[in-house]
Short mmCIF file of C-alpha atoms in Angstrom, two decimals:
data_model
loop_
_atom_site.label_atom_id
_atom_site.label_comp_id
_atom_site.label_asym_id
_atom_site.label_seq_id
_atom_site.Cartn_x
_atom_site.Cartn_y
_atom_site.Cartn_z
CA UNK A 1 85.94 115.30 103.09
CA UNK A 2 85.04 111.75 104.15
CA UNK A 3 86.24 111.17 107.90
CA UNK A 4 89.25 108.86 107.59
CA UNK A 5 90.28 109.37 104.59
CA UNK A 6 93.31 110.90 103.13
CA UNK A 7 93.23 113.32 100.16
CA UNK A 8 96.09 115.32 97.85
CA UNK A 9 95.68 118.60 97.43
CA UNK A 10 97.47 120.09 94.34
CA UNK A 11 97.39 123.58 92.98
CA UNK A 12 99.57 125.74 90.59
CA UNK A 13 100.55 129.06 92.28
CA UNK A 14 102.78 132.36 92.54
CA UNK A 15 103.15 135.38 94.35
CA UNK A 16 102.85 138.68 92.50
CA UNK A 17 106.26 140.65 91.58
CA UNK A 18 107.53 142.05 94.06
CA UNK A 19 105.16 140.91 96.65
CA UNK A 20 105.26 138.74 100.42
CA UNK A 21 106.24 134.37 98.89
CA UNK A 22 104.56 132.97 101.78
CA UNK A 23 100.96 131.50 101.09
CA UNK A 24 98.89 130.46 103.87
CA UNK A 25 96.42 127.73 103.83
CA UNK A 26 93.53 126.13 106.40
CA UNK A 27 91.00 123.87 106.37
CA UNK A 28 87.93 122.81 107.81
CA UNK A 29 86.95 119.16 108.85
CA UNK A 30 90.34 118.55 107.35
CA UNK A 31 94.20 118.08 108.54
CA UNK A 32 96.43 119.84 106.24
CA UNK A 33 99.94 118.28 106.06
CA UNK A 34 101.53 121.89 106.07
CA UNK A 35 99.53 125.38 106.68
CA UNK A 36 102.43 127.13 104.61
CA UNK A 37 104.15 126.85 101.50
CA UNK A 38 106.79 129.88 99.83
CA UNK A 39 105.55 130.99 96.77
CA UNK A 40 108.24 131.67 93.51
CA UNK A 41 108.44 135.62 92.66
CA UNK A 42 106.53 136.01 89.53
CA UNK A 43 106.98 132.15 88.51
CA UNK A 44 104.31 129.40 88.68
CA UNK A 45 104.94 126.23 90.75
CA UNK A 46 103.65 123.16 91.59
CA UNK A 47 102.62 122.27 94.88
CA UNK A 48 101.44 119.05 96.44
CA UNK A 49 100.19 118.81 100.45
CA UNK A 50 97.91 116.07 102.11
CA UNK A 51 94.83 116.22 103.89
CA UNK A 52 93.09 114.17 105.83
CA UNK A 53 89.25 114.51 106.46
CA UNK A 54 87.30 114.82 109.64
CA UNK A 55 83.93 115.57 108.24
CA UNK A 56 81.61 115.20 105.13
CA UNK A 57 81.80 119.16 104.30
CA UNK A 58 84.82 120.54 103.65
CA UNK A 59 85.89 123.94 103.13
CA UNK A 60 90.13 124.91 101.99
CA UNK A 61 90.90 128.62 102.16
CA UNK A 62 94.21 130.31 100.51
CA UNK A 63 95.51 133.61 101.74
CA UNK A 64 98.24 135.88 101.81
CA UNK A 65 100.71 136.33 104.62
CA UNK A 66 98.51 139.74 105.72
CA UNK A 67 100.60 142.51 104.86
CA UNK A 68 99.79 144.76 102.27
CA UNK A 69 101.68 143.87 99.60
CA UNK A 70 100.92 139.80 99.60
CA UNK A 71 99.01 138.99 96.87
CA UNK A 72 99.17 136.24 94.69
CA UNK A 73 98.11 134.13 91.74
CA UNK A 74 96.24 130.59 92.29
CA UNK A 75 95.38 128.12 89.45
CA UNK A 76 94.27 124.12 88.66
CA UNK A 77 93.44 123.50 91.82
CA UNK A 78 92.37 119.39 92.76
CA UNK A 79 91.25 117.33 95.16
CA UNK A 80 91.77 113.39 94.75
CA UNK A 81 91.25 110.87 97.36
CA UNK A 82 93.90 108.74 98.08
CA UNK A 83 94.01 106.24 100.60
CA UNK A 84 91.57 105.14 103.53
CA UNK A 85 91.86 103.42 107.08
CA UNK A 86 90.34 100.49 108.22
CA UNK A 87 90.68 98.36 111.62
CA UNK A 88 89.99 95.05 112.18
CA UNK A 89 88.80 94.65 116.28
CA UNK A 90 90.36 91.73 118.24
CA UNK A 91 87.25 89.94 117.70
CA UNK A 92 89.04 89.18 114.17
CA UNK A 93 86.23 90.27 111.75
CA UNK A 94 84.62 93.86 110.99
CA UNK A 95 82.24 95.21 108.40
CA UNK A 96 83.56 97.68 105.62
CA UNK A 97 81.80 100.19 103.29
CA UNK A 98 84.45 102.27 101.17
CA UNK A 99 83.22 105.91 99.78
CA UNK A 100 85.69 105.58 96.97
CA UNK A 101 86.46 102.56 95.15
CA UNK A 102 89.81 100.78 96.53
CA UNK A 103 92.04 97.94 96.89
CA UNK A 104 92.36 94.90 99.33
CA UNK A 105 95.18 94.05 98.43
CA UNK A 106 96.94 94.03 102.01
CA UNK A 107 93.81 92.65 103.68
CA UNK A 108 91.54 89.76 103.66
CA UNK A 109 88.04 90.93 102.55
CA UNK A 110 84.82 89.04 101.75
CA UNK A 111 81.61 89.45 100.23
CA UNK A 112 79.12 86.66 101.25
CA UNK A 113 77.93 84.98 97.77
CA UNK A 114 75.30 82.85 99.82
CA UNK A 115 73.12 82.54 103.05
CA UNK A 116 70.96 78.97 103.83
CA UNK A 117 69.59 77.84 107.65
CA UNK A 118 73.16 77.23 108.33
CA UNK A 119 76.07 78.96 106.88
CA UNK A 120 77.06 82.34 105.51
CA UNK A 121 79.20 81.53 102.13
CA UNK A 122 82.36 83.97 101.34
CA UNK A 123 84.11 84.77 98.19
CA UNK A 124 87.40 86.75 98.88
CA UNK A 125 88.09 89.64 96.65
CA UNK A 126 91.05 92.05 95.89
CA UNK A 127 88.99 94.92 94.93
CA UNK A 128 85.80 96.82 96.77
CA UNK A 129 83.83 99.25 94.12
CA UNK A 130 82.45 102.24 96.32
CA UNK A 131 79.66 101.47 98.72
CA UNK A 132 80.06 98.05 98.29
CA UNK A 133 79.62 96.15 102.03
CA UNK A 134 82.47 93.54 102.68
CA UNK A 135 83.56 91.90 105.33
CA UNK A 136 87.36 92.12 107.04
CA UNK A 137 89.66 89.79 108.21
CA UNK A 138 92.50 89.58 110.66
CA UNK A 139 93.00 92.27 114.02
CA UNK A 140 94.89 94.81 112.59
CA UNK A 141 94.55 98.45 111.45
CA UNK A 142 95.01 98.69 107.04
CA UNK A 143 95.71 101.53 104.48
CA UNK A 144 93.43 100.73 101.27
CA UNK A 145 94.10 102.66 98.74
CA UNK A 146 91.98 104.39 96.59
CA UNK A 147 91.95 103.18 92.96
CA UNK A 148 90.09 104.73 90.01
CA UNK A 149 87.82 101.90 89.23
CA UNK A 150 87.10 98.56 90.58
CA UNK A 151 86.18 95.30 88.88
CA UNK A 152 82.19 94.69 90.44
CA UNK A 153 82.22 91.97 93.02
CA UNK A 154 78.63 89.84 91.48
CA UNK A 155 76.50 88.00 93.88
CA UNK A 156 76.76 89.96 97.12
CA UNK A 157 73.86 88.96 100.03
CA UNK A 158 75.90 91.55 102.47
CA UNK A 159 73.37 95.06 102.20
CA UNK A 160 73.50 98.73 103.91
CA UNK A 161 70.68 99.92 106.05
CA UNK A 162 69.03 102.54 104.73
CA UNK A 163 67.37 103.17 108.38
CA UNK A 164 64.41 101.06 107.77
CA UNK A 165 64.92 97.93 108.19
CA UNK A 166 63.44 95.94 111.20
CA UNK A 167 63.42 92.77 112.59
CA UNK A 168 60.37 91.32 111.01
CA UNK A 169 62.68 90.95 108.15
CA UNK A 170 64.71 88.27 109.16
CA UNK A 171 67.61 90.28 109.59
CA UNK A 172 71.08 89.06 110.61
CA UNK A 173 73.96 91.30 111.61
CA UNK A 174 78.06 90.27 112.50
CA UNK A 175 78.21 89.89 116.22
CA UNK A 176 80.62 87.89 118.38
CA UNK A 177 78.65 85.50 121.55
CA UNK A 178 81.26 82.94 123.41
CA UNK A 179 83.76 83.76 121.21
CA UNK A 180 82.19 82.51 118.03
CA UNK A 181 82.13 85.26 115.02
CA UNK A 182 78.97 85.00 112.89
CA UNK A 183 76.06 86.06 111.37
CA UNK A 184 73.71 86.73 114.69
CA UNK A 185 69.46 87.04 114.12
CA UNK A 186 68.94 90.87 115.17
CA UNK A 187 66.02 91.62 117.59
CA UNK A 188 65.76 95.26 117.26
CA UNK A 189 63.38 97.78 116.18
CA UNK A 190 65.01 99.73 113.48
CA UNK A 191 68.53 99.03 112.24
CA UNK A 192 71.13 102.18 112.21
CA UNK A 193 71.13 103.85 108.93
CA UNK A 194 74.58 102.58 107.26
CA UNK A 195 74.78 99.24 109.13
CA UNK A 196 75.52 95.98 107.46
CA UNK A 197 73.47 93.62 107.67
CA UNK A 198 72.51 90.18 105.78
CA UNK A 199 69.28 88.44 105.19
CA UNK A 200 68.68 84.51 104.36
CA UNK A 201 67.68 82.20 101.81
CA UNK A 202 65.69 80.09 103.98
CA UNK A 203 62.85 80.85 106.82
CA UNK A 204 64.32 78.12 108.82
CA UNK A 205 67.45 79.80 109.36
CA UNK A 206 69.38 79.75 112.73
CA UNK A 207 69.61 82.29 115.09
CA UNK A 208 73.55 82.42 114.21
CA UNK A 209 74.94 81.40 110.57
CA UNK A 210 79.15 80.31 110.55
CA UNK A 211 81.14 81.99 108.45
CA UNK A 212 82.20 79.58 106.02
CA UNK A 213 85.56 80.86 103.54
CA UNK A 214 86.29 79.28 100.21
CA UNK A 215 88.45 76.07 100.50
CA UNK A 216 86.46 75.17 103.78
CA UNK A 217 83.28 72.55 104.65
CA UNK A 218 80.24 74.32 103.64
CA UNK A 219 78.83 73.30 106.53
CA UNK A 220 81.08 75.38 108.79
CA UNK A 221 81.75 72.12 111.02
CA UNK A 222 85.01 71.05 112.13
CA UNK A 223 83.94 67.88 114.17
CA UNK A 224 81.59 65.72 112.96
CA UNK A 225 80.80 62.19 115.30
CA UNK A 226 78.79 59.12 114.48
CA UNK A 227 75.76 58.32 116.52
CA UNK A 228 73.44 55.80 117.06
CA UNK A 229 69.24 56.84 116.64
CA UNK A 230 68.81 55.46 120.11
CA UNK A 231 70.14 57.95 122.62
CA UNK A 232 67.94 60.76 123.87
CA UNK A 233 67.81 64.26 123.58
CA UNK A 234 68.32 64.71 120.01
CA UNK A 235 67.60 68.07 118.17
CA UNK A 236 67.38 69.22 114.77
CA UNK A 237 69.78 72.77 113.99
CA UNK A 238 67.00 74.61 114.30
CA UNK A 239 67.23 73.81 117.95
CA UNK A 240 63.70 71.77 117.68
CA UNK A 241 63.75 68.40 119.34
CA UNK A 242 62.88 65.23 117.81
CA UNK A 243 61.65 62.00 118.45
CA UNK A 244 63.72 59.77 115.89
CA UNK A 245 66.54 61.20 114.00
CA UNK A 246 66.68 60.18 109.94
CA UNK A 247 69.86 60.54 108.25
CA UNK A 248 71.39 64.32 108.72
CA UNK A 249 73.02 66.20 111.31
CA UNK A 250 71.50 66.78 114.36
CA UNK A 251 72.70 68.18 117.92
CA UNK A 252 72.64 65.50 120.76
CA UNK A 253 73.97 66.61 123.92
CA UNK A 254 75.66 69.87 123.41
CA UNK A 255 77.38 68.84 119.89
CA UNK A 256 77.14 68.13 116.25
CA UNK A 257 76.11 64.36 115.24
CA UNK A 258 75.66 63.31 111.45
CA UNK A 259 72.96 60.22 111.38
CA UNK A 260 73.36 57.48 109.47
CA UNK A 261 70.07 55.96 109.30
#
């Protein structure tokens, strides 16, 4: 059973005429709600308990109370997924993979629909299909629930490591530097098997693309000044510096300028 997540158990049972009612149950890599339940003399029941999992591999055994005479009957037994657990950090964004397909219907959650040289684009959705990588929004720790299908999310640039990737491909991972959440360029040698990570459209891209959410400037820029082509020290976004600045944004002194001319 997947770590975090929270399962029902259900299973018909009964004890034998005559015999011991209580039924004892355990687990391993799972929590069991209740390690007992008393069993109905020579009449079926239904019986419902949660677990929740600690591990991929799972085992659940049934047994009598030990005494001779504690046998018992055990039918229809299932195993559903319910619900799963997911924290935001205070750094107010997180990466999410679901094993099951749930809903986000209690938290903000993002797929990123586009990636230039400047800006990562989101798309908020209220569903995540299984294995699907999305990001989170908001501090906070959420109960998604699992859901028996989910509508598919379309253009998605957000990917899971298989344990290959490396730096040569242009990879970008969610990282946090001065207090500004974004897409950072990754420097490593081999990216962690089941990390999410996003690559870009463009080979001029920054070392750090904004997160950009639908209703907001594409640009990701909340101040944007006037200048004039004559003062000095003026840099494209790609951090190179040039000699006369055309009409665009460029960085002059530590901030954002759009050109006119």
């Amino acid at each position: 059973m997947e770590n975090g997540y929270v399962y029902t158990l259900t299973f018909l049972s009964g004890a034998w005429s005559g015999d011991a009612t209580t039924l004892k149950l355990s687990a391993t890599n799972a929590t069991l709600s209740a390690n007992t339940v008393t069993l109905k003399d020579s009449e079926w029941s239904n019986y419902e308990i949660t677990l929740t999992g600690n591990g991929s591999a799972s085992k659940i055994t049934f047994q009598g109370n030990g005494s001779s005479k504690s046998r018992f009957f055990l039918d229809d037994v299932r195993v559903v997924a319910k619900s799963t657990n997911a924290t935001v950090t205070a750094a107010g964004w997180a990466t999410f993979v679901p094993k099951y397909n749930v809903k986000a219907d209690n938290v903000n959650a993002y797929v990123v629909t586009s990636a230039d040289e400047a800006v990562a684009k989101l798309q908020k959705v209220t569903e995540i299909p299984a294995g699907t990588p999305v990001l989170l929004e908001t501090e906070g720790n959420y109960t998604l629930d699992v859901i028996e299908s989910a509508t598919a999310v379309g253009d998605n640039c957000l990917k899971v490591s298989d344990g290959t990737i490396s730096a040569d491909d242009h990879v970008y991972v969610l990282g946090q530097k001065n207090g500004n959440t974004g897409f950072y360029l990754w420097t490593g040698t081999a990216l962690d098997k089941g990390k999410v990570y996003m690559q870009t459209n463009s080979s001029n891209a920054r070392q750090m693309l904004q997160l950009v959410k639908p209703g907001q400037e594409e640009t990701g820029i909340e101040t944007v000044e006037s200048a004039g082509a004559e003062r000095d020290g003026i840099y494209s976004l790609q951090g190179v510096r040039v000699a006369e600045a055309r009409k665009g944004l460029y960085i002059v002194g530590g901030k954002k300028m759009m050109f006119n001319k």
